[in-house]
PDB file of C-alpha atoms in Angstrom:
ATOM      1  CA  LYS A 220      18.749   3.941 -22.293  1.00  0.00           C
ATOM      2  CA  LYS A 221      15.601   4.185 -24.039  1.00  0.00           C
ATOM      3  CA  MET A 222      13.896   2.335 -21.445  1.00  0.00           C
ATOM      4  CA  GLY A 223       9.998   3.221 -22.936  1.00  0.00           C
ATOM      5  CA  LEU A 224       9.253   3.827 -19.379  1.00  0.00           C
ATOM      6  CA  ASP A 225       7.049   6.276 -20.111  1.00  0.00           C
ATOM      7  CA  LEU A 226       3.736   6.149 -17.896  1.00  0.00           C
ATOM      8  CA  PHE A 227       1.642   8.952 -20.295  1.00  0.00           C
ATOM      9  CA  LYS A 228       2.357   6.209 -22.758  1.00  0.00           C
ATOM     10  CA  MET A 229       2.009   3.101 -20.684  1.00  0.00           C
ATOM     11  CA  VAL A 230      -1.208   4.003 -18.576  1.00  0.00           C
ATOM     12  CA  PRO A 231      -4.506   5.392 -19.491  1.00  0.00           C
ATOM     13  CA  ASP A 232      -5.344   7.365 -16.486  1.00  0.00           C
ATOM     14  CA  THR A 233      -2.741  10.730 -17.042  1.00  0.00           C
ATOM     15  CA  PHE A 234      -3.692  11.184 -13.459  1.00  0.00           C
ATOM     16  CA  ALA A 235      -2.442   8.428 -11.987  1.00  0.00           C
ATOM     17  CA  ALA A 236       0.818   9.208 -14.486  1.00  0.00           C
ATOM     18  CA  SER A 237       1.167  12.689 -13.327  1.00  0.00           C
ATOM     19  CA  GLU A 238       0.378  11.573  -9.274  1.00  0.00           C
ATOM     20  CA  THR A 239       3.369   8.924  -9.475  1.00  0.00           C
ATOM     21  CA  LEU A 240       5.958  11.274 -10.957  1.00  0.00           C
ATOM     22  CA  CYS A 241       4.973  14.046  -7.889  1.00  0.00           C
ATOM     23  CA  ASN A 242       5.428  11.479  -5.942  1.00  0.00           C
ATOM     24  CA  ALA A 243       8.952  10.516  -6.710  1.00  0.00           C
ATOM     25  CA  LEU A 244       9.377  14.233  -6.933  1.00  0.00           C
ATOM     26  CA  ASN A 245       8.096  14.505  -3.683  1.00  0.00           C
ATOM     27  CA  ILE A 246       6.069  17.718  -4.835  1.00  0.00           C
ATOM     28  CA  ASP A 247       3.850  19.530  -2.222  1.00  0.00           C
ATOM     29  CA  ASP A 248      -0.009  19.056  -2.959  1.00  0.00           C
ATOM     30  CA  ALA A 249      -0.602  23.252  -3.820  1.00  0.00           C
ATOM     31  CA  SER A 250       1.564  22.755  -6.464  1.00  0.00           C
ATOM     32  CA  ARG A 251       0.446  19.413  -8.163  1.00  0.00           C
ATOM     33  CA  LEU A 252      -2.655  21.780  -8.531  1.00  0.00           C
ATOM     34  CA  HIS A 253      -0.571  22.372 -12.251  1.00  0.00           C
ATOM     35  CA  ALA A 254       0.407  19.422 -12.781  1.00  0.00           C
ATOM     36  CA  ASN A 255      -3.695  18.177 -12.276  1.00  0.00           C
ATOM     37  CA  LYS A 256      -4.112  21.225 -14.888  1.00  0.00           C
ATOM     38  CA  ALA A 257      -1.890  19.534 -17.417  1.00  0.00           C
ATOM     39  CA  ALA A 258      -2.873  15.775 -17.417  1.00  0.00           C
ATOM     40  CA  ALA A 259      -6.487  17.099 -17.554  1.00  0.00           C
ATOM     41  CA  VAL A 260      -5.726  18.667 -20.989  1.00  0.00           C
ATOM     42  CA  LEU A 261      -3.074  14.787 -21.570  1.00  0.00           C
ATOM     43  CA  ALA A 262      -5.940  13.055 -20.705  1.00  0.00           C
ATOM     44  CA  LYS A 263      -8.532  14.317 -24.345  1.00  0.00           C
ATOM     45  CA  MET A 264      -5.942  13.339 -26.318  1.00  0.00           C
ATOM     46  CA  GLU A 265      -5.701   9.581 -27.970  1.00  0.00           C
ATOM     47  CA  ILE A 266      -3.265   7.526 -26.028  1.00  0.00           C
ATOM     48  CA  SER A 267      -0.613   6.898 -28.676  1.00  0.00           C
ATOM     49  CA  GLN A 268      -0.299  11.135 -28.695  1.00  0.00           C
ATOM     50  CA  ARG A 269       0.129  11.556 -24.860  1.00  0.00           C
ATOM     51  CA  SER A 270       3.592  11.562 -23.265  1.00  0.00           C
ATOM     52  CA  PHE A 271       6.054  12.874 -20.754  1.00  0.00           C
ATOM     53  CA  LYS A 272       7.976  15.297 -23.210  1.00  0.00           C
ATOM     54  CA  LYS A 273       3.971  16.418 -24.320  1.00  0.00           C
ATOM     55  CA  PHE A 274       2.510  16.847 -20.846  1.00  0.00           C
ATOM     56  CA  TYR A 275       5.906  19.038 -19.296  1.00  0.00           C
ATOM     57  CA  GLN A 276       5.235  20.723 -22.963  1.00  0.00           C
ATOM     58  CA  ILE A 277       1.447  21.780 -21.623  1.00  0.00           C
ATOM     59  CA  LEU A 278       2.902  22.329 -17.908  1.00  0.00           C
ATOM     60  CA  LYS A 279       5.589  25.156 -19.238  1.00  0.00           C
ATOM     61  CA  ASP A 280       2.431  26.682 -21.400  1.00  0.00           C
ATOM     62  CA  LEU A 281       0.383  27.150 -18.683  1.00  0.00           C
ATOM     63  CA  GLN A 282      -0.795  30.673 -17.369  1.00  0.00           C
ATOM     64  CA  PRO A 283       1.562  30.979 -14.401  1.00  0.00           C
ATOM     65  CA  PRO A 284      -0.565  32.697 -11.437  1.00  0.00           C
ATOM     66  CA  SER A 285       0.151  36.382 -10.456  1.00  0.00           C
ATOM     67  CA  PHE A 286       3.385  37.314  -9.718  1.00  0.00           C
ATOM     68  CA  ASP A 287       1.842  38.505  -5.874  1.00  0.00           C
ATOM     69  CA  GLY A 288       0.187  35.822  -5.961  1.00  0.00           C
ATOM     70  CA  PRO A 289       0.904  32.648  -3.646  1.00  0.00           C
ATOM     71  CA  GLY A 290       1.091  29.748  -6.013  1.00  0.00           C
ATOM     72  CA  TYR A 291       3.313  31.693  -8.065  1.00  0.00           C
ATOM     73  CA  SER A 292       7.178  30.418  -6.708  1.00  0.00           C
ATOM     74  CA  LYS A 293       5.349  26.695  -6.025  1.00  0.00           C
ATOM     75  CA  TYR A 294       4.629  26.785 -10.101  1.00  0.00           C
ATOM     76  CA  PHE A 295       7.740  27.687 -10.524  1.00  0.00           C
ATOM     77  CA  ASP A 296       9.197  25.181  -7.985  1.00  0.00           C
ATOM     78  CA  MET A 297       7.204  22.736  -9.702  1.00  0.00           C
ATOM     79  CA  LEU A 298       8.781  23.221 -13.504  1.00  0.00           C
ATOM     80  CA  GLN A 299      12.279  23.058 -11.745  1.00  0.00           C
ATOM     81  CA  TYR A 300      11.490  19.439 -10.152  1.00  0.00           C
ATOM     82  CA  PHE A 301      10.096  18.292 -13.803  1.00  0.00           C
ATOM     83  CA  GLU A 302      12.597  20.189 -16.060  1.00  0.00           C
ATOM     84  CA  MET A 303      15.181  17.977 -14.108  1.00  0.00           C
ATOM     85  CA  LEU A 304      13.361  14.839 -15.287  1.00  0.00           C
ATOM     86  CA  SER A 305      13.429  15.965 -19.037  1.00  0.00           C
ATOM     87  CA  SER A 306      17.146  15.935 -19.265  1.00  0.00           C
ATOM     88  CA  PRO A 307      19.705  13.160 -19.007  1.00  0.00           C
ATOM     89  CA  PRO A 308      19.594  10.815 -17.342  1.00  0.00           C
ATOM     90  CA  TYR A 309      16.123  10.658 -16.289  1.00  0.00           C
ATOM     91  CA  SER A 310      14.656  11.520 -20.016  1.00  0.00           C
ATOM     92  CA  ASP A 311      16.250   8.165 -21.385  1.00  0.00           C
ATOM     93  CA  PHE A 312      13.702   6.782 -19.272  1.00  0.00           C
ATOM     94  CA  PHE A 313      10.879   7.862 -20.940  1.00  0.00           C
ATOM     95  CA  GLU A 314      12.605   7.910 -24.827  1.00  0.00           C
ATOM     96  CA  GLY A 315      11.906   4.926 -26.722  1.00  0.00           C
ATOM     97  CA  GLN A 316       8.611   2.086 -27.356  1.00  0.00           C
ATOM     98  CA  PRO A 317       6.945   1.175 -24.290  1.00  0.00           C
ATOM     99  CA  PRO A 318       7.666  -2.459 -23.564  1.00  0.00           C
ATOM    100  CA  SER A 319       5.309  -4.655 -25.059  1.00  0.00           C
ATOM    101  CA  SER A 320       5.537  -8.170 -22.655  1.00  0.00           C
ATOM    102  CA  ASN A 321       3.874  -8.308 -19.476  1.00  0.00           C
ATOM    103  CA  LYS A 322       7.306  -9.288 -17.835  1.00  0.00           C
ATOM    104  CA  ILE A 323       9.561  -6.652 -17.628  1.00  0.00           C
ATOM    105  CA  ILE A 324      13.061  -7.431 -15.779  1.00  0.00           C
ATOM    106  CA  LEU A 325      14.951  -3.699 -14.690  1.00  0.00           C
ATOM    107  CA  SER A 326      18.369  -4.426 -13.123  1.00  0.00           C
ATOM    108  CA  LEU A 327      19.531  -0.925 -11.138  1.00  0.00           C
ATOM    109  CA  LYS A 328      22.828  -1.705 -10.772  1.00  0.00           C
ATOM    110  CA  ASN A 329      25.905   0.679 -11.198  1.00  0.00           C
ATOM    111  CA  ILE A 330      23.439   4.009 -11.460  1.00  0.00           C
ATOM    112  CA  GLY A 331      25.826   6.131  -9.713  1.00  0.00           C
ATOM    113  CA  SER A 332      25.399   8.967  -7.286  1.00  0.00           C
ATOM    114  CA  ALA A 333      21.982   9.809  -8.556  1.00  0.00           C
ATOM    115  CA  GLY A 334      21.190   6.256  -7.835  1.00  0.00           C
ATOM    116  CA  GLY A 335      18.793   7.065  -4.791  1.00  0.00           C
ATOM    117  CA  MET A 336      16.239   9.150  -7.029  1.00  0.00           C
ATOM    118  CA  VAL A 337      16.892   6.564  -9.491  1.00  0.00           C
ATOM    119  CA  HIS A 338      15.508   3.787  -7.471  1.00  0.00           C
ATOM    120  CA  ARG A 339      12.179   5.771  -6.587  1.00  0.00           C
ATOM    121  CA  LEU A 340      11.100   6.870  -9.616  1.00  0.00           C
ATOM    122  CA  ILE A 341      11.077   3.661 -11.711  1.00  0.00           C
ATOM    123  CA  THR A 342      10.060   1.956  -8.496  1.00  0.00           C
ATOM    124  CA  GLN A 343       7.131   4.234  -8.870  1.00  0.00           C
ATOM    125  CA  ILE A 344       6.883   3.710 -12.496  1.00  0.00           C
ATOM    126  CA  ALA A 345       6.906  -0.120 -12.026  1.00  0.00           C
ATOM    127  CA  LEU A 346       4.718   0.176  -9.310  1.00  0.00           C
ATOM    128  CA  SER A 347       2.213   2.618 -11.385  1.00  0.00           C
ATOM    129  CA  TYR A 348       2.280   0.205 -14.488  1.00  0.00           C
ATOM    130  CA  ALA A 349       1.494  -2.800 -12.743  1.00  0.00           C
ATOM    131  CA  MET A 350      -1.204  -1.377 -11.341  1.00  0.00           C
ATOM    132  CA  GLY A 351      -2.553  -0.112 -14.534  1.00  0.00           C
ATOM    133  CA  LYS A 352      -2.335  -3.013 -16.521  1.00  0.00           C
ATOM    134  CA  ALA A 353      -4.118  -4.903 -13.257  1.00  0.00           C
ATOM    135  CA  LEU A 354      -6.251  -2.491 -13.622  1.00  0.00           C
ATOM    136  CA  LEU A 355      -7.685  -2.944 -16.855  1.00  0.00           C
ATOM    137  CA  MET A 356      -8.491  -6.771 -16.519  1.00  0.00           C
ATOM    138  CA  PRO A 357     -11.611  -8.046 -16.092  1.00  0.00           C
ATOM    139  CA  LYS A 358     -13.270  -7.707 -12.063  1.00  0.00           C
ATOM    140  CA  ILE A 359     -14.168 -10.464 -11.740  1.00  0.00           C
ATOM    141  CA  ILE A 360     -10.821 -12.254 -12.372  1.00  0.00           C
ATOM    142  CA  PRO A 361      -8.396 -12.468  -8.835  1.00  0.00           C
ATOM    143  CA  LYS A 362      -5.355 -10.622  -9.251  1.00  0.00           C
ATOM    144  CA  MET A 363      -2.416 -10.490  -6.792  1.00  0.00           C
ATOM    145  CA  ILE A 364       0.356  -8.111  -6.712  1.00  0.00           C
ATOM    146  CA  MET A 365       3.422  -9.076  -4.417  1.00  0.00           C
ATOM    147  CA  LEU A 366       6.032  -7.035  -3.417  1.00  0.00           C
ATOM    148  CA  ASP A 367       9.199  -8.831  -1.740  1.00  0.00           C
ATOM    149  CA  GLU A 368      12.142  -7.302   0.548  1.00  0.00           C
ATOM    150  CA  VAL A 369       9.177  -4.342   1.065  1.00  0.00           C
ATOM    151  CA  TRP A 370      12.486  -2.773   3.526  1.00  0.00           C
ATOM    152  CA  MET A 371      14.080  -1.490   0.075  1.00  0.00           C
ATOM    153  CA  LEU A 372      10.617  -0.103  -0.973  1.00  0.00           C
ATOM    154  CA  LEU A 373      10.261   1.842   2.194  1.00  0.00           C
ATOM    155  CA  GLN A 374      13.913   3.658   1.837  1.00  0.00           C
ATOM    156  CA  HIS A 375      11.300   6.159   0.411  1.00  0.00           C
ATOM    157  CA  GLN A 376       8.616   7.592   2.450  1.00  0.00           C
ATOM    158  CA  SER A 377       6.452   8.301  -0.489  1.00  0.00           C
ATOM    159  CA  LEU A 378       6.599   4.737  -1.458  1.00  0.00           C
ATOM    160  CA  GLY A 379       4.502   3.729   0.912  1.00  0.00           C
ATOM    161  CA  ASN A 380       2.079   6.020   0.974  1.00  0.00           C
ATOM    162  CA  TYR A 381       1.745   4.359  -2.566  1.00  0.00           C
ATOM    163  CA  ILE A 382       1.942   1.344  -1.499  1.00  0.00           C
ATOM    164  CA  GLN A 383      -1.414   2.438   1.221  1.00  0.00           C
ATOM    165  CA  ASN A 384      -3.282   3.647  -1.794  1.00  0.00           C
ATOM    166  CA  LEU A 385      -2.556   0.331  -3.943  1.00  0.00           C
ATOM    167  CA  SER A 386      -4.018  -1.688  -1.238  1.00  0.00           C
ATOM    168  CA  ARG A 387      -7.314   0.813  -0.881  1.00  0.00           C
ATOM    169  CA  ARG A 388      -7.731   1.149  -4.563  1.00  0.00           C
ATOM    170  CA  GLY A 389      -6.859  -2.937  -5.178  1.00  0.00           C
ATOM    171  CA  ARG A 390      -9.366  -4.007  -3.282  1.00  0.00           C
ATOM    172  CA  LYS A 391     -12.481  -2.393  -5.590  1.00  0.00           C
ATOM    173  CA  TYR A 392     -10.820  -4.053  -8.194  1.00  0.00           C
ATOM    174  CA  ASN A 393     -10.811  -7.601  -6.939  1.00  0.00           C
ATOM    175  CA  ILE A 394      -6.465  -7.320  -6.834  1.00  0.00           C
ATOM    176  CA  ASN A 395      -5.164  -9.373  -3.522  1.00  0.00           C
ATOM    177  CA  LEU A 396      -1.940  -7.741  -2.173  1.00  0.00           C
ATOM    178  CA  MET A 397       1.218  -9.641  -0.340  1.00  0.00           C
ATOM    179  CA  MET A 398       4.268  -8.079   1.130  1.00  0.00           C
ATOM    180  CA  ALA A 399       7.148  -9.815   2.232  1.00  0.00           C
ATOM    181  CA  THR A 400       9.995  -8.696   4.636  1.00  0.00           C
ATOM    182  CA  GLN A 401      12.607 -10.563   7.064  1.00  0.00           C
ATOM    183  CA  ASN A 402      12.015  -7.745   9.574  1.00  0.00           C
ATOM    184  CA  ILE A 403       8.750  -7.117  10.994  1.00  0.00           C
ATOM    185  CA  GLU A 404       9.865  -3.837  12.184  1.00  0.00           C
ATOM    186  CA  ASP A 405      10.279  -2.582   8.576  1.00  0.00           C
ATOM    187  CA  MET A 406       6.861  -2.492   7.781  1.00  0.00           C
ATOM    188  CA  THR A 407       5.702  -1.097  11.623  1.00  0.00           C
ATOM    189  CA  GLY A 408       8.315   2.271  11.373  1.00  0.00           C
ATOM    190  CA  ASN A 409       6.111   3.335   8.167  1.00  0.00           C
ATOM    191  CA  VAL A 410       3.282   4.549   9.038  1.00  0.00           C
ATOM    192  CA  ASP A 411       1.660   4.223   5.845  1.00  0.00           C
ATOM    193  CA  VAL A 412       2.602   0.742   5.348  1.00  0.00           C
ATOM    194  CA  LYS A 413       1.650  -0.191   8.838  1.00  0.00           C
ATOM    195  CA  ASN A 414      -1.776   0.694   8.336  1.00  0.00           C
ATOM    196  CA  VAL A 415      -2.314  -1.734   5.637  1.00  0.00           C
ATOM    197  CA  LEU A 416      -0.215  -4.402   7.641  1.00  0.00           C
ATOM    198  CA  VAL A 417      -3.293  -4.199  10.553  1.00  0.00           C
ATOM    199  CA  ASN A 418      -6.170  -4.280   8.743  1.00  0.00           C
ATOM    200  CA  SER A 419      -4.926  -6.902   6.744  1.00  0.00           C
ATOM    201  CA  ASP A 420      -6.761 -10.024   7.173  1.00  0.00           C
ATOM    202  CA  THR A 421      -3.644 -12.218   6.559  1.00  0.00           C
ATOM    203  CA  VAL A 422      -0.579 -12.332   8.449  1.00  0.00           C
ATOM    204  CA  ILE A 423       1.837 -15.384   8.183  1.00  0.00           C
ATOM    205  CA  PHE A 424       4.494 -15.095  10.636  1.00  0.00           C
ATOM    206  CA  LEU A 425       7.896 -17.337  10.165  1.00  0.00           C
ATOM    207  CA  ARG A 426      10.241 -17.535  13.615  1.00  0.00           C
ATOM    208  CA  GLN A 427      10.842 -14.316  15.202  1.00  0.00           C
ATOM    209  CA  SER A 428      13.517 -13.165  17.230  1.00  0.00           C
ATOM    210  CA  GLU A 429      13.247 -11.353  20.505  1.00  0.00           C
ATOM    211  CA  ALA A 430      13.635  -7.721  19.018  1.00  0.00           C
ATOM    212  CA  THR A 431      10.516  -8.154  17.619  1.00  0.00           C
ATOM    213  CA  VAL A 432       8.141  -9.044  20.802  1.00  0.00           C
ATOM    214  CA  SER A 433       7.445  -5.861  21.509  1.00  0.00           C
ATOM    215  CA  ALA A 434       6.005  -4.783  17.232  1.00  0.00           C
ATOM    216  CA  LEU A 435       4.301  -8.216  17.243  1.00  0.00           C
ATOM    217  CA  LYS A 436       2.660  -7.477  21.332  1.00  0.00           C
ATOM    218  CA  GLU A 437       2.416  -3.774  20.332  1.00  0.00           C
ATOM    219  CA  HIS A 438       0.198  -4.238  16.452  1.00  0.00           C
ATOM    220  CA  PHE A 439      -0.919  -7.942  16.741  1.00  0.00           C
ATOM    221  CA  VAL A 440      -2.156  -8.121  20.328  1.00  0.00           C
ATOM    222  CA  LEU A 441      -0.269 -11.596  19.903  1.00  0.00           C
ATOM    223  CA  SER A 442      -0.719 -13.536  23.861  1.00  0.00           C
ATOM    224  CA  ASP A 443       2.948 -14.328  25.566  1.00  0.00           C
ATOM    225  CA  PHE A 444       1.614 -17.674  24.280  1.00  0.00           C
ATOM    226  CA  ALA A 445       1.760 -17.591  20.804  1.00  0.00           C
ATOM    227  CA  VAL A 446       5.603 -14.561  20.677  1.00  0.00           C
ATOM    228  CA  SER A 447       6.461 -17.930  22.857  1.00  0.00           C
ATOM    229  CA  PHE A 448       5.644 -20.638  19.996  1.00  0.00           C
ATOM    230  CA  LEU A 449       6.671 -18.243  17.427  1.00  0.00           C
ATOM    231  CA  MET A 450      10.242 -17.560  18.707  1.00  0.00           C
ATOM    232  CA  LYS A 451      10.361 -21.802  18.984  1.00  0.00           C
ATOM    233  CA  LEU A 452       9.616 -22.338  14.829  1.00  0.00           C
ATOM    234  CA  ALA A 453      11.865 -24.775  13.254  1.00  0.00           C
ATOM    235  CA  ILE A 454      12.466 -24.054   9.165  1.00  0.00           C
ATOM    236  CA  GLY A 455       8.802 -24.988   7.635  1.00  0.00           C
ATOM    237  CA  GLN A 456       7.187 -24.027  10.545  1.00  0.00           C
ATOM    238  CA  ALA A 457       4.925 -20.687  10.590  1.00  0.00           C
ATOM    239  CA  LEU A 458       2.279 -19.006  12.273  1.00  0.00           C
ATOM    240  CA  ILE A 459      -1.595 -18.098   9.977  1.00  0.00           C
ATOM    241  CA  LYS A 460      -3.691 -15.129  11.391  1.00  0.00           C
ATOM    242  CA  TYR A 461      -6.506 -14.780   9.578  1.00  0.00           C
ATOM    243  CA  GLY A 462      -9.036 -11.923  11.670  1.00  0.00           C
ATOM    244  CA  ASN A 463      -9.220 -13.570  14.654  1.00  0.00           C
ATOM    245  CA  HIS A 464      -8.115 -16.748  14.402  1.00  0.00           C
ATOM    246  CA  MET A 465      -4.312 -18.724  14.701  1.00  0.00           C
ATOM    247  CA  VAL A 466      -3.438 -21.305  13.120  1.00  0.00           C
ATOM    248  CA  PRO A 467       0.065 -23.519  13.619  1.00  0.00           C
ATOM    249  CA  VAL A 468       0.945 -25.003  10.220  1.00  0.00           C
ATOM    250  CA  ASN A 469       3.999 -27.403   9.037  1.00  0.00           C
ATOM    251  CA  ILE A 470       5.048 -27.245   5.395  1.00  0.00           C
ATOM    252  CA  LEU A 471       6.306 -30.301   4.052  1.00  0.00           C
ATOM    253  CA  PRO A 472       7.227 -30.032   0.566  1.00  0.00           C
ATOM    254  CA  ASP A 473       8.077 -33.538  -1.513  1.00  0.00           C
ATOM    255  CA  LYS A 474      11.141 -33.834  -3.464  1.00  0.00           C
ATOM    256  CA  GLU A 475      10.392 -32.527  -6.383  1.00  0.00           C
ATOM    257  CA  GLN A 476       9.319 -29.365  -4.708  1.00  0.00           C
ATOM    258  CA  LEU A 477      12.598 -29.383  -2.921  1.00  0.00           C
ATOM    259  CA  GLU A 478      14.639 -29.804  -6.101  1.00  0.00           C
ATOM    260  CA  LEU A 479      12.367 -26.529  -7.713  1.00  0.00           C
ATOM    261  CA  PHE A 480      12.842 -24.400  -4.545  1.00  0.00           C
ATOM    262  CA  ARG A 481      15.954 -25.260  -3.764  1.00  0.00           C
ATOM    263  CA  PRO A 482      18.697 -22.401  -4.624  1.00  0.00           C
ATOM    264  CA  ARG A 483      21.572 -22.451  -6.617  1.00  0.00           C
TER     265      ARG A 483
END
């Protein structure tokens, strides 16, 4: 409770904060027009005055479309979505002081029947916050956002779309995106993330199984020899694809590195 994860206080861009919540709630594009109007009003305020509570109040105070207009029902549907966030357990995310540390650990254990919605909302808030922090840094500084166990994120369609947007925007700000998963089909099965993956300059393949052969050939245009090579890799071996180049590597850690990274 009182986690302080209020994007309108944490992210300078009120439109990005609004869009993140709309994605998490799966609000359609037509309804987002009203959310953008509220975000525009909030953007004129000092960041210390902004909050989700204020955003929701502005939404409620907006002039609704005419009763017989096409946007009338959409407007109230959108209000209903955001009303849900203004009540527990979701309102507990926003209340409290925003975290001041650059390192934030969020535990999603024991979140009960609301798990799917909570997981999607918390994850999108965390990604948006990380992106916001990176955008505030000078462009000349190289930055990296690493997403491990990507399959967990791809349980929600909106997160696949968010990853693609993050990839596109990040290139302009010297942000490198690294994604890791144990099964290549976790990524190729999602249209948004597949587009990010196949357009990546660098892909590092570890040992593959026969189950992934078709995906490797279809999306990475690997030769039969390369695929056969991947299926025979041992621990510490990999194949790096950089552009049109293929480079086999053998990682030989020293004693200190083994001690540092060995699971306990």
